[in-house]
């Protein structure tokens, strides 16, 4: 009997290790031969630990499981059970998705290169190996892929700048710092399908002339670090990395570096400083990292999802990817739905779904059952969207037009109990704590912002224009988006719920 159970950190946090041990114990006690394969997660976090059994009709699922429910599962011969979900891939939440980047995640043993290849892995790299560097970059440009780390910069243009740069060494750096609140796509991908990131980085190397890659991975992701480290070793032993990639005579190798944990180290220039062993302070641009990046050499810095999406683009062709989406937002996007929501998890879909459909239809509304008050989209620097903006389609330009951003596509849902004044204060406080200190509008402005919001909340309404003024200064004068975008959550909270900035009658709450 073949059983699949995630070893993803989210599933583990919900008890997957104990369930795995119980399955093996019960199987041994009953003399049942079980082949237990640990996978990544399918992304339906409210169903974890989600166990799947291979049947003639495909994989059927059971979840969320507890240890106490395992004996009954064996009694029922993995059939009729209170936690039976039927075919996992026909669960409507899963079936509605368009899984391109996450196609294998939750299906395969993340460290089995054979399983990776059996499900389409390495097809893209093999195709790229037969192409010139210019053709590789042209194909990527044609796909319309934009950076999934936050800024949405066209990936093809970045690669072309590095490709054209003259230097004896170039680098590919994967940004796996994933600091945005409510986001976990990078972690899920690295724990569930690490070879897709390795393959994407190798294609980036071929396209730009870089022979060395680094994954800058946050230290708070020990499971992802372990899986990625092992995957690189396996890839090297299999000839996928090293001096002769898949026997092509081309070289590409990579290493995993752990960051010490600072939000600003996700900003690409600060990341490069940290990668080089320096303090994580933002560098002034120009020079662009594409021309003077890691160790002063031309460098592609791309997010995990940007790079892990590259193999499927080369496997199926740029047009296949480009056909999905809306306007200038092409392809699919892994939405990460979190906060006060019934069905939290990762939902990969083409750009274009209205925000309200994501929150209410996919997320199922709030877990508390109370009305939605706000959704923060795009991490701690993203704006709060209210239900009056729920018809906004999920796309870079569409969110920008509403005074927001999609960032890394994290959505954090709040019900009507949320105190938006407190959330605005938190945004300023977060900026003050995480500021790298290089520029004044952010370093000093964020501290003044906390003080000004406190004044307003103590009844000094005349300080509201001062707060708005300060936000303008931070927007226009900050060197990077940490100081420059903190006004988004602050001003959107003020727009959405000005009453939350008035003194609170604690006793009445
Ligand atoms: C304060 C701050 C934090 C950031 N954190 C991340 C992060 O955790 N991961 C990420 O990929 N990009 C992050 N970015 C964006 C990066 O600077 C950069 O745009 C990105 O790595 C480029 O890759 P992409 O084009 O593939 O998105 C951050 C930017 C700022 C200003
Ligand atoms: S905006 Fe803040 S984090 Fe960015 S460079 Fe200035 S001080 Fe540093």
Short mmCIF file of C-alpha atoms and ligand atoms in Angstrom, two decimals:
data_model
loop_
_atom_site.label_atom_id
_atom_site.label_comp_id
_atom_site.label_asym_id
_atom_site.label_seq_id
_atom_site.Cartn_x
_atom_site.Cartn_y
_atom_site.Cartn_z
CA UNK A 1 0.00 0.00 0.00
CA UNK A 2 1.40 3.37 -1.02
CA UNK A 3 0.63 6.30 1.29
CA UNK A 4 1.61 9.93 0.82
CA UNK A 5 1.88 12.36 3.72
CA UNK A 6 3.40 15.87 3.66
CA UNK A 7 6.60 16.61 5.56
CA UNK A 8 6.11 20.31 4.82
CA UNK A 9 6.67 22.62 7.80
CA UNK A 10 3.00 23.71 7.89
CA UNK A 11 1.80 20.10 7.89
CA UNK A 12 4.38 19.28 10.58
CA UNK A 13 3.17 22.18 12.69
CA UNK A 14 -0.31 20.64 12.48
CA UNK A 15 0.86 17.18 13.58
CA UNK A 16 2.07 15.39 10.43
CA UNK A 17 5.06 13.77 12.19
CA UNK A 18 2.90 12.15 14.85
CA UNK A 19 0.43 10.97 12.20
CA UNK A 20 3.29 9.49 10.14
CA UNK A 21 4.61 7.62 13.18
CA UNK A 22 1.11 6.36 14.01
CA UNK A 23 0.62 5.08 10.45
CA UNK A 24 3.90 3.14 10.56
CA UNK A 25 3.14 1.80 14.05
CA UNK A 26 -0.35 0.67 13.10
CA UNK A 27 0.87 -0.90 9.85
CA UNK A 28 3.56 -2.85 11.71
CA UNK A 29 1.10 -4.04 14.38
CA UNK A 30 -1.29 -5.31 11.71
CA UNK A 31 1.39 -6.71 9.41
CA UNK A 32 0.37 -4.41 6.56
CA UNK A 33 3.16 -3.47 4.15
CA UNK A 34 3.14 0.29 3.76
CA UNK A 35 5.29 2.42 1.51
CA UNK A 36 5.08 5.85 3.17
CA UNK A 37 6.22 8.66 0.87
CA UNK A 38 6.73 12.07 2.42
CA UNK A 39 5.79 14.90 0.08
CA UNK A 40 5.31 18.65 0.11
CA UNK A 41 1.85 20.02 0.81
CA UNK A 42 -0.98 20.45 -1.69
CA UNK A 43 -1.56 23.84 -0.09
CA UNK A 44 -4.95 23.15 1.52
CA UNK A 45 -3.62 23.98 4.95
CA UNK A 46 -6.93 23.59 6.78
CA UNK A 47 -6.93 19.91 5.74
CA UNK A 48 -3.44 19.14 7.06
CA UNK A 49 -2.26 16.62 8.04
CA UNK A 50 -3.72 15.36 4.75
CA UNK A 51 -2.92 11.72 4.05
CA UNK A 52 -3.33 10.29 0.56
CA UNK A 53 -3.58 6.66 -0.53
CA UNK A 54 -2.82 5.40 -4.02
CA UNK A 55 -5.84 3.59 -5.49
CA UNK A 56 -6.81 2.40 -8.98
CA UNK A 57 -8.93 5.56 -9.26
CA UNK A 58 -6.04 7.86 -8.28
CA UNK A 59 -5.16 9.27 -4.90
CA UNK A 60 -7.86 9.53 -2.27
CA UNK A 61 -7.40 11.74 0.74
CA UNK A 62 -8.16 11.83 4.45
CA UNK A 63 -7.80 14.92 6.57
CA UNK A 64 -7.26 16.74 8.76
CA UNK A 65 -6.11 13.64 10.65
CA UNK A 66 -5.21 13.09 14.27
CA UNK A 67 -3.23 10.18 15.70
CA UNK A 68 -6.37 8.84 17.38
CA UNK A 69 -8.07 8.44 14.00
CA UNK A 70 -5.41 6.21 12.43
CA UNK A 71 -6.61 2.80 13.76
CA UNK A 72 -10.11 3.44 12.33
CA UNK A 73 -8.48 4.29 9.02
CA UNK A 74 -6.86 0.84 8.91
CA UNK A 75 -10.13 -0.80 10.15
CA UNK A 76 -11.91 0.81 7.21
CA UNK A 77 -9.14 -0.33 4.84
CA UNK A 78 -8.66 3.36 3.89
CA UNK A 79 -12.23 3.52 2.60
CA UNK A 80 -15.25 4.74 4.49
CA UNK A 81 -13.97 7.06 7.22
CA UNK A 82 -15.31 10.29 8.77
CA UNK A 83 -12.33 12.19 7.39
CA UNK A 84 -12.53 10.74 3.85
CA UNK A 85 -12.24 13.46 1.21
CA UNK A 86 -12.44 11.35 -1.96
CA UNK A 87 -10.14 12.11 -4.87
CA UNK A 88 -7.79 14.85 -3.68
CA UNK A 89 -7.41 16.43 -7.09
CA UNK A 90 -11.20 16.68 -7.44
CA UNK A 91 -11.67 18.65 -4.22
CA UNK A 92 -13.21 21.82 -5.74
CA UNK A 93 -10.69 24.11 -4.00
CA UNK A 94 -7.88 22.19 -5.69
CA UNK A 95 -9.60 21.41 -8.99
CA UNK A 96 -10.32 25.09 -9.72
CA UNK A 97 -6.61 25.94 -9.74
CA UNK A 98 -4.21 26.24 -12.67
CA UNK A 99 -1.10 24.63 -11.30
CA UNK A 100 1.93 25.41 -13.43
CA UNK A 101 4.64 26.36 -10.93
CA UNK A 102 3.18 24.12 -8.20
CA UNK A 103 2.15 21.22 -10.47
CA UNK A 104 4.32 18.67 -8.63
CA UNK A 105 4.15 20.14 -5.14
CA UNK A 106 2.37 17.71 -2.82
CA UNK A 107 2.48 14.92 -5.42
CA UNK A 108 6.09 13.74 -5.33
CA UNK A 109 8.91 12.97 -2.93
CA UNK A 110 10.71 16.34 -3.16
CA UNK A 111 14.12 14.64 -3.15
CA UNK A 112 13.40 12.04 -5.83
CA UNK A 113 14.95 13.23 -9.07
CA UNK A 114 13.30 10.26 -10.82
CA UNK A 115 9.84 11.37 -9.65
CA UNK A 116 10.68 14.92 -10.72
CA UNK A 117 11.59 13.79 -14.22
CA UNK A 118 8.58 11.49 -14.45
CA UNK A 119 6.34 14.53 -13.91
CA UNK A 120 7.93 16.77 -16.56
CA UNK A 121 11.06 17.90 -14.69
CA UNK A 122 14.25 18.68 -16.69
CA UNK A 123 12.36 18.92 -20.01
CA UNK A 124 12.73 22.71 -19.91
CA UNK A 125 16.45 22.58 -19.11
CA UNK A 126 17.10 20.06 -21.90
CA UNK A 127 15.34 22.37 -24.33
CA UNK A 128 17.28 25.40 -23.08
CA UNK A 129 20.57 23.53 -23.46
CA UNK A 130 19.90 23.34 -27.20
CA UNK A 131 19.25 27.09 -27.46
CA UNK A 132 21.57 30.10 -27.67
CA UNK A 133 21.70 32.47 -24.69
CA UNK A 134 19.89 35.15 -26.73
CA UNK A 135 17.12 32.72 -27.66
CA UNK A 136 16.69 31.66 -24.03
CA UNK A 137 16.25 35.25 -22.92
CA UNK A 138 13.93 35.97 -25.87
CA UNK A 139 11.73 33.00 -24.92
CA UNK A 140 11.52 34.17 -21.33
CA UNK A 141 10.74 37.73 -22.42
CA UNK A 142 8.02 36.39 -24.72
CA UNK A 143 6.38 34.58 -21.78
CA UNK A 144 5.67 37.93 -20.10
CA UNK A 145 6.95 36.64 -16.73
CA UNK A 146 7.37 39.43 -14.18
CA UNK A 147 9.19 39.16 -10.86
CA UNK A 148 7.11 37.48 -8.18
CA UNK A 149 9.14 38.92 -5.29
CA UNK A 150 7.16 42.14 -5.18
CA UNK A 151 8.25 44.74 -7.69
CA UNK A 152 6.88 42.91 -10.76
CA UNK A 153 9.84 43.86 -12.95
CA UNK A 154 9.91 42.00 -16.31
CA UNK A 155 12.27 39.05 -15.81
CA UNK A 156 13.34 38.93 -19.46
CA UNK A 157 14.62 42.53 -19.39
CA UNK A 158 16.65 41.83 -16.25
CA UNK A 159 18.19 38.69 -17.79
CA UNK A 160 18.98 40.56 -21.01
CA UNK A 161 20.89 43.25 -19.08
CA UNK A 162 23.01 40.58 -17.40
CA UNK A 163 23.45 38.64 -20.64
CA UNK A 164 24.80 41.71 -22.42
CA UNK A 165 27.10 42.78 -19.57
CA UNK A 166 30.76 42.03 -20.21
CA UNK A 167 32.45 40.35 -17.24
CA UNK A 168 34.57 37.28 -16.56
CA UNK A 169 32.10 36.20 -13.84
CA UNK A 170 28.35 36.57 -13.42
CA UNK A 171 25.94 35.26 -10.79
CA UNK A 172 22.35 34.13 -10.35
CA UNK A 173 21.04 34.94 -6.88
CA UNK A 174 17.73 33.53 -5.73
CA UNK A 175 15.92 35.69 -3.22
CA UNK A 176 14.43 33.21 -0.74
CA UNK A 177 14.17 35.64 2.16
CA UNK A 178 10.34 35.60 1.99
CA UNK A 179 9.70 38.18 4.69
CA UNK A 180 6.20 39.35 3.74
CA UNK A 181 3.50 38.70 6.31
CA UNK A 182 1.12 35.92 5.30
CA UNK A 183 3.38 34.54 2.59
CA UNK A 184 4.71 31.01 2.30
CA UNK A 185 4.86 30.19 -1.42
CA UNK A 186 8.68 30.21 -1.54
CA UNK A 187 8.91 27.92 1.46
CA UNK A 188 6.27 25.54 0.12
CA UNK A 189 7.99 25.35 -3.25
CA UNK A 190 11.46 24.77 -1.81
CA UNK A 191 10.19 22.09 0.58
CA UNK A 192 7.88 20.48 -1.97
CA UNK A 193 9.68 20.73 -5.32
CA UNK A 194 13.27 21.95 -4.86
CA UNK A 195 14.51 20.68 -8.22
CA UNK A 196 12.24 23.12 -10.05
CA UNK A 197 14.15 25.99 -8.43
CA UNK A 198 17.49 24.37 -9.23
CA UNK A 199 16.40 23.80 -12.84
CA UNK A 200 15.16 27.41 -13.14
CA UNK A 201 18.46 28.75 -11.81
CA UNK A 202 20.42 26.56 -14.23
CA UNK A 203 18.36 27.95 -17.15
CA UNK A 204 18.99 31.48 -15.83
CA UNK A 205 22.72 30.68 -15.83
CA UNK A 206 22.60 29.44 -19.43
CA UNK A 207 20.66 32.51 -20.57
CA UNK A 208 22.86 35.09 -18.88
CA UNK A 209 26.31 33.47 -18.90
CA UNK A 210 26.44 32.94 -15.12
CA UNK A 211 28.09 29.76 -13.92
CA UNK A 212 27.41 30.19 -10.23
CA UNK A 213 24.21 30.60 -8.25
CA UNK A 214 23.33 31.32 -4.64
CA UNK A 215 20.06 30.77 -2.82
CA UNK A 216 19.78 33.32 -0.02
CA UNK A 217 17.42 31.54 2.35
CA UNK A 218 16.11 32.91 5.63
CA UNK A 219 17.31 31.12 8.76
CA UNK A 220 13.72 30.86 10.01
CA UNK A 221 13.14 28.18 7.35
CA UNK A 222 15.25 25.28 8.65
CA UNK A 223 13.22 22.64 6.78
CA UNK A 224 13.58 24.49 3.48
CA UNK A 225 17.33 24.90 4.10
CA UNK A 226 17.67 21.14 4.75
CA UNK A 227 15.64 20.12 1.67
CA UNK A 228 17.40 22.60 -0.64
CA UNK A 229 20.85 21.61 0.64
CA UNK A 230 20.15 17.94 0.04
CA UNK A 231 18.56 18.62 -3.36
CA UNK A 232 21.69 20.50 -4.49
CA UNK A 233 23.85 17.53 -3.42
CA UNK A 234 21.61 15.11 -5.32
CA UNK A 235 21.56 17.37 -8.39
CA UNK A 236 25.33 17.62 -8.34
CA UNK A 237 25.77 13.85 -7.99
CA UNK A 238 23.38 13.34 -10.93
CA UNK A 239 25.28 15.75 -13.18
CA UNK A 240 22.49 18.29 -13.23
CA UNK A 241 24.83 20.76 -11.54
CA UNK A 242 28.60 21.07 -11.87
CA UNK A 243 31.13 21.50 -14.65
CA UNK A 244 29.15 19.57 -17.28
CA UNK A 245 25.40 20.18 -16.88
CA UNK A 246 23.57 17.08 -18.19
CA UNK A 247 26.61 16.27 -20.35
CA UNK A 248 26.34 19.54 -22.28
CA UNK A 249 29.84 20.81 -21.54
CA UNK A 250 28.23 23.87 -19.90
CA UNK A 251 28.92 24.69 -16.24
CA UNK A 252 26.51 25.76 -13.52
CA UNK A 253 26.74 25.15 -9.81
CA UNK A 254 25.14 26.67 -6.77
CA UNK A 255 25.17 26.93 -3.00
CA UNK A 256 22.69 27.65 -0.24
CA UNK A 257 23.41 30.56 2.11
CA UNK A 258 21.33 31.24 5.22
CA UNK A 259 20.49 34.82 6.15
CA UNK A 260 20.38 35.82 9.79
CA UNK A 261 16.86 37.21 9.58
CA UNK A 262 16.02 40.84 8.80
CA UNK A 263 13.08 41.99 6.69
CA UNK A 264 15.24 44.47 4.82
CA UNK A 265 17.60 41.67 3.74
CA UNK A 266 14.86 40.69 1.28
CA UNK A 267 15.55 43.96 -0.55
CA UNK A 268 17.90 42.91 -3.31
CA UNK A 269 20.88 45.20 -2.64
CA UNK A 270 20.71 44.66 1.10
CA UNK A 271 20.53 40.92 0.39
CA UNK A 272 23.68 41.13 -1.71
CA UNK A 273 25.52 42.89 1.11
CA UNK A 274 24.39 40.20 3.53
CA UNK A 275 25.34 37.45 1.06
CA UNK A 276 28.83 38.93 0.88
CA UNK A 277 29.09 38.81 4.68
CA UNK A 278 28.48 42.52 5.22
CA UNK A 279 25.76 44.28 7.20
CA UNK A 280 22.39 44.17 5.45
CA UNK A 281 22.22 47.82 4.44
CA UNK A 282 20.52 48.97 1.23
CA UNK A 283 22.86 50.08 -1.56
CA UNK A 284 22.08 53.15 -3.64
CA UNK A 285 21.10 52.39 -7.25
CA UNK A 286 22.66 52.82 -9.78
CA UNK A 287 24.62 50.69 -10.27
CA UNK A 288 21.91 48.10 -10.86
CA UNK A 289 22.65 44.62 -9.49
CA UNK A 290 22.28 43.41 -13.07
CA UNK A 291 25.52 45.30 -13.82
CA UNK A 292 27.27 45.37 -10.42
CA UNK A 293 25.64 42.87 -8.10
CA UNK A 294 27.14 40.04 -6.02
CA UNK A 295 30.85 40.64 -5.44
CA UNK A 296 30.61 43.57 -7.87
CA UNK A 297 29.71 41.33 -10.82
CA UNK A 298 26.64 41.31 -13.09
CA UNK A 299 23.93 39.44 -11.20
CA UNK A 300 20.40 38.22 -11.79
CA UNK A 301 18.46 38.59 -8.54
CA UNK A 302 15.12 36.82 -8.78
CA UNK A 303 12.54 35.54 -6.37
CA UNK A 304 12.05 31.77 -5.79
CA UNK A 305 8.72 31.71 -7.62
CA UNK A 306 10.07 33.69 -10.59
CA UNK A 307 12.92 31.18 -11.00
CA UNK A 308 10.87 28.06 -10.25
CA UNK A 309 8.37 29.13 -12.94
CA UNK A 310 11.09 29.20 -15.61
CA UNK A 311 11.19 25.38 -16.18
CA UNK A 312 7.49 25.12 -17.03
CA UNK A 313 7.83 28.07 -19.43
CA UNK A 314 10.58 26.21 -21.28
CA UNK A 315 8.77 22.88 -21.02
CA UNK A 316 5.48 24.12 -22.49
CA UNK A 317 6.66 27.20 -24.41
CA UNK A 318 6.31 30.91 -23.75
CA UNK A 319 2.90 31.14 -25.48
CA UNK A 320 1.34 28.55 -23.18
CA UNK A 321 2.29 30.60 -20.13
CA UNK A 322 1.46 33.93 -21.70
CA UNK A 323 -2.06 32.78 -22.59
CA UNK A 324 -3.02 32.89 -18.93
CA UNK A 325 -3.59 36.19 -17.21
CA UNK A 326 -4.85 39.68 -17.62
CA UNK A 327 -3.34 42.80 -19.21
CA UNK A 328 0.38 42.97 -18.46
CA UNK A 329 0.08 40.36 -15.68
CA UNK A 330 0.76 37.14 -17.55
CA UNK A 331 0.66 33.54 -16.42
CA UNK A 332 -0.35 32.25 -13.03
CA UNK A 333 0.21 33.54 -9.52
CA UNK A 334 0.33 31.50 -6.32
CA UNK A 335 -2.07 33.36 -4.04
CA UNK A 336 -1.32 32.85 -0.38
CA UNK A 337 -4.51 33.25 1.61
CA UNK A 338 -4.03 33.77 5.35
CA UNK A 339 -5.28 35.56 8.43
CA UNK A 340 -8.88 35.32 9.65
CA UNK A 341 -10.12 33.10 6.82
CA UNK A 342 -11.85 29.71 6.61
CA UNK A 343 -9.82 28.13 3.84
CA UNK A 344 -6.28 29.37 4.13
CA UNK A 345 -3.57 28.06 1.86
CA UNK A 346 -1.89 28.33 -1.50
CA UNK A 347 -4.12 28.74 -4.55
CA UNK A 348 -2.34 28.99 -7.92
CA UNK A 349 -4.48 30.63 -10.56
CA UNK A 350 -4.27 32.87 -13.63
CA UNK A 351 -4.13 36.60 -12.86
CA UNK A 352 -7.47 38.37 -13.04
CA UNK A 353 -9.67 36.96 -10.27
CA UNK A 354 -11.49 39.75 -8.43
CA UNK A 355 -10.28 40.25 -4.86
CA UNK A 356 -13.78 39.58 -3.47
CA UNK A 357 -13.91 36.18 -5.18
CA UNK A 358 -10.54 35.28 -3.67
CA UNK A 359 -11.59 36.25 -0.16
CA UNK A 360 -15.18 35.03 -0.13
CA UNK A 361 -15.41 32.19 -2.66
CA UNK A 362 -11.95 30.67 -2.34
CA UNK A 363 -11.08 31.75 1.19
CA UNK A 364 -14.66 31.05 2.33
CA UNK A 365 -14.89 34.36 4.20
CA UNK A 366 -13.69 34.85 7.75
CA UNK A 367 -13.06 31.97 10.12
CA UNK A 368 -14.80 33.93 12.86
CA UNK A 369 -17.93 34.17 10.70
CA UNK A 370 -17.94 37.95 11.12
CA UNK A 371 -17.94 40.40 8.17
CA UNK A 372 -14.64 41.12 6.43
CA UNK A 373 -13.33 44.55 7.32
CA UNK A 374 -10.08 44.62 5.38
CA UNK A 375 -7.57 42.53 3.46
CA UNK A 376 -3.93 43.46 3.48
CA UNK A 377 -2.46 42.47 0.14
CA UNK A 378 1.27 42.33 -0.56
CA UNK A 379 2.86 42.01 2.86
CA UNK A 380 3.57 44.62 5.54
CA UNK A 381 4.06 47.33 2.92
CA UNK A 382 0.80 46.53 1.12
CA UNK A 383 -2.41 48.54 1.34
CA UNK A 384 -5.53 47.46 3.21
CA UNK A 385 -8.35 46.84 0.76
CA UNK A 386 -11.94 47.18 1.94
CA UNK A 387 -15.03 45.35 0.62
CA UNK A 388 -15.74 48.44 -1.52
CA UNK A 389 -12.65 47.46 -3.57
CA UNK A 390 -13.52 43.77 -3.90
CA UNK A 391 -14.15 43.99 -7.64
CA UNK A 392 -10.45 44.85 -8.24
CA UNK A 393 -9.00 42.11 -10.49
CA UNK A 394 -5.80 40.54 -9.20
CA UNK A 395 -3.10 42.12 -11.38
CA UNK A 396 -0.10 44.44 -10.98
CA UNK A 397 -1.59 47.51 -12.71
CA UNK A 398 -5.09 46.95 -11.33
CA UNK A 399 -3.87 46.95 -7.71
CA UNK A 400 -1.56 49.88 -8.39
CA UNK A 401 -4.59 51.79 -9.70
CA UNK A 402 -6.27 51.27 -6.33
CA UNK A 403 -3.32 52.66 -4.38
CA UNK A 404 -1.99 49.22 -3.51
CA UNK A 405 0.31 46.46 -4.72
CA UNK A 406 0.18 42.71 -5.08
CA UNK A 407 3.71 42.21 -3.77
CA UNK A 408 4.45 38.52 -3.29
CA UNK A 409 0.70 37.78 -3.50
CA UNK A 410 0.05 37.32 0.20
CA UNK A 411 -3.46 38.18 1.42
CA UNK A 412 -4.19 38.60 5.12
CA UNK A 413 -7.89 38.82 5.99
CA UNK A 414 -9.29 40.79 8.97
CA UNK A 415 -12.84 40.81 10.32
CA UNK A 416 -14.76 43.78 11.70
CA UNK A 417 -13.11 43.45 15.13
CA UNK A 418 -9.80 44.64 13.68
CA UNK A 419 -8.58 48.00 14.95
CA UNK A 420 -7.22 49.71 11.84
CA UNK A 421 -5.66 52.50 13.90
CA UNK A 422 -3.59 49.88 15.70
CA UNK A 423 -2.69 48.28 12.37
CA UNK A 424 -1.52 51.65 11.00
CA UNK A 425 0.59 52.16 14.12
CA UNK A 426 2.01 48.67 13.69
CA UNK A 427 3.04 49.48 10.09
CA UNK A 428 5.05 52.50 11.26
CA UNK A 429 6.51 50.56 14.19
CA UNK A 430 7.51 47.69 11.88
CA UNK A 431 9.26 50.16 9.60
CA UNK A 432 11.05 51.77 12.55
CA UNK A 433 12.24 48.39 13.83
CA UNK A 434 13.24 46.96 10.45
CA UNK A 435 14.70 50.13 8.88
CA UNK A 436 18.30 49.64 7.76
CA UNK A 437 18.94 53.21 8.86
CA UNK A 438 20.51 54.44 5.64
CA UNK A 439 18.06 57.24 4.84
CA UNK A 440 16.36 59.83 7.04
CA UNK A 441 12.72 59.70 5.83
CA UNK A 442 12.54 56.04 6.85
CA UNK A 443 14.86 55.95 9.87
CA UNK A 444 13.42 59.06 11.55
CA UNK A 445 10.08 59.27 9.74
CA UNK A 446 8.84 55.90 10.95
CA UNK A 447 9.56 56.83 14.59
CA UNK A 448 7.73 60.16 14.13
CA UNK A 449 4.93 58.22 12.45
CA UNK A 450 4.37 56.05 15.54
CA UNK A 451 4.35 59.16 17.74
CA UNK A 452 1.93 61.01 15.43
CA UNK A 453 -0.52 58.09 15.29
CA UNK A 454 -0.37 57.92 19.11
CA UNK A 455 -1.23 61.62 19.26
CA UNK A 456 -4.16 61.15 16.89
CA UNK A 457 -5.44 58.19 18.87
CA UNK A 458 -5.23 60.23 22.03
CA UNK A 459 -7.68 62.73 20.50
CA UNK A 460 -5.45 65.17 18.61
CA UNK A 461 -7.29 65.03 15.25
CA UNK A 462 -5.33 68.09 14.08
CA UNK A 463 -2.31 65.77 13.73
CA UNK A 464 -3.98 63.84 10.87
CA UNK A 465 -2.72 66.24 8.15
CA UNK A 466 0.71 65.95 9.76
CA UNK A 467 0.57 62.18 9.38
CA UNK A 468 -0.49 62.56 5.74
CA UNK A 469 2.37 64.98 5.16
CA UNK A 470 4.86 62.62 6.78
CA UNK A 471 3.60 59.80 4.55
CA UNK A 472 4.20 61.98 1.47
CA UNK A 473 7.78 62.65 2.63
CA UNK A 474 8.43 58.96 3.26
CA UNK A 475 6.96 58.01 -0.14
CA UNK A 476 8.97 60.57 -2.08
CA UNK A 477 12.18 60.65 -0.09
CA UNK A 478 12.97 57.07 0.95
CA UNK A 479 15.76 55.20 -0.75
CA UNK A 480 13.92 51.87 -0.92
CA UNK A 481 10.39 50.52 -0.69
CA UNK A 482 10.56 49.82 3.06
CA UNK A 483 10.29 53.50 3.90
CA UNK A 484 8.66 54.34 0.56
CA UNK A 485 5.72 51.94 0.83
CA UNK A 486 4.99 52.00 4.58
CA UNK A 487 2.54 54.86 3.87
CA UNK A 488 0.37 52.40 1.88
CA UNK A 489 -0.95 50.46 4.90
CA UNK A 490 -1.08 53.64 6.99
CA UNK A 491 -3.07 55.79 4.56
CA UNK A 492 -5.34 52.94 3.42
CA UNK A 493 -6.20 52.14 7.05
CA UNK A 494 -7.04 55.81 7.57
CA UNK A 495 -9.23 55.82 4.46
CA UNK A 496 -11.00 52.58 5.40
CA UNK A 497 -11.71 53.24 9.06
CA UNK A 498 -11.08 56.85 10.18
CA UNK A 499 -13.17 56.08 13.27
CA UNK A 500 -10.43 53.66 14.43
CA UNK A 501 -8.05 56.62 14.75
CA UNK A 502 -10.30 58.32 17.32
CA UNK A 503 -9.68 57.68 21.04
CA UNK A 504 -11.00 54.22 21.85
CA UNK A 505 -13.61 53.69 24.53
CA UNK A 506 -11.94 50.51 25.79
CA UNK A 507 -14.72 49.74 28.28
CA UNK A 508 -17.36 49.71 25.55
CA UNK A 509 -15.39 47.31 23.29
C1 LIG B 1 12.03 45.89 2.19
C2 LIG B 1 11.97 44.94 1.04
C3 LIG B 1 11.87 43.57 1.28
C4 LIG B 1 11.84 42.67 0.22
N1 LIG B 1 11.73 41.35 0.50
C5 LIG B 1 11.73 40.45 -0.52
C6 LIG B 1 11.67 39.06 -0.25
O1 LIG B 1 11.60 38.64 0.90
N2 LIG B 1 11.70 38.21 -1.30
C7 LIG B 1 11.77 38.66 -2.61
O2 LIG B 1 11.82 37.87 -3.52
N3 LIG B 1 11.82 39.97 -2.89
C8 LIG B 1 11.81 40.87 -1.87
N4 LIG B 1 11.90 42.21 -2.16
C9 LIG B 1 12.04 42.62 -3.59
C10 LIG B 1 13.51 42.56 -4.04
O3 LIG B 1 14.14 43.79 -3.73
C11 LIG B 1 13.64 42.33 -5.55
O4 LIG B 1 12.77 43.19 -6.22
C12 LIG B 1 13.35 40.90 -5.97
O5 LIG B 1 14.14 39.99 -5.28
C13 LIG B 1 13.61 40.73 -7.45
O6 LIG B 1 13.20 39.46 -7.87
P1 LIG B 1 11.94 39.29 -8.83
O7 LIG B 1 12.11 40.28 -9.96
O8 LIG B 1 12.00 37.89 -9.28
O9 LIG B 1 10.74 39.61 -8.02
C14 LIG B 1 11.91 43.14 -1.12
C15 LIG B 1 12.01 44.53 -1.36
C16 LIG B 1 12.02 45.41 -0.29
C17 LIG B 1 12.13 46.87 -0.58
S1 LIG B 2 13.96 53.30 3.13
FE1 LIG B 2 14.56 52.48 5.15
S2 LIG B 2 15.26 50.42 4.71
FE2 LIG B 2 15.23 51.53 2.75
S3 LIG B 2 17.29 52.43 2.54
FE3 LIG B 2 16.08 53.96 3.60
S4 LIG B 2 16.46 53.52 5.77
FE4 LIG B 2 17.08 51.72 4.67
#
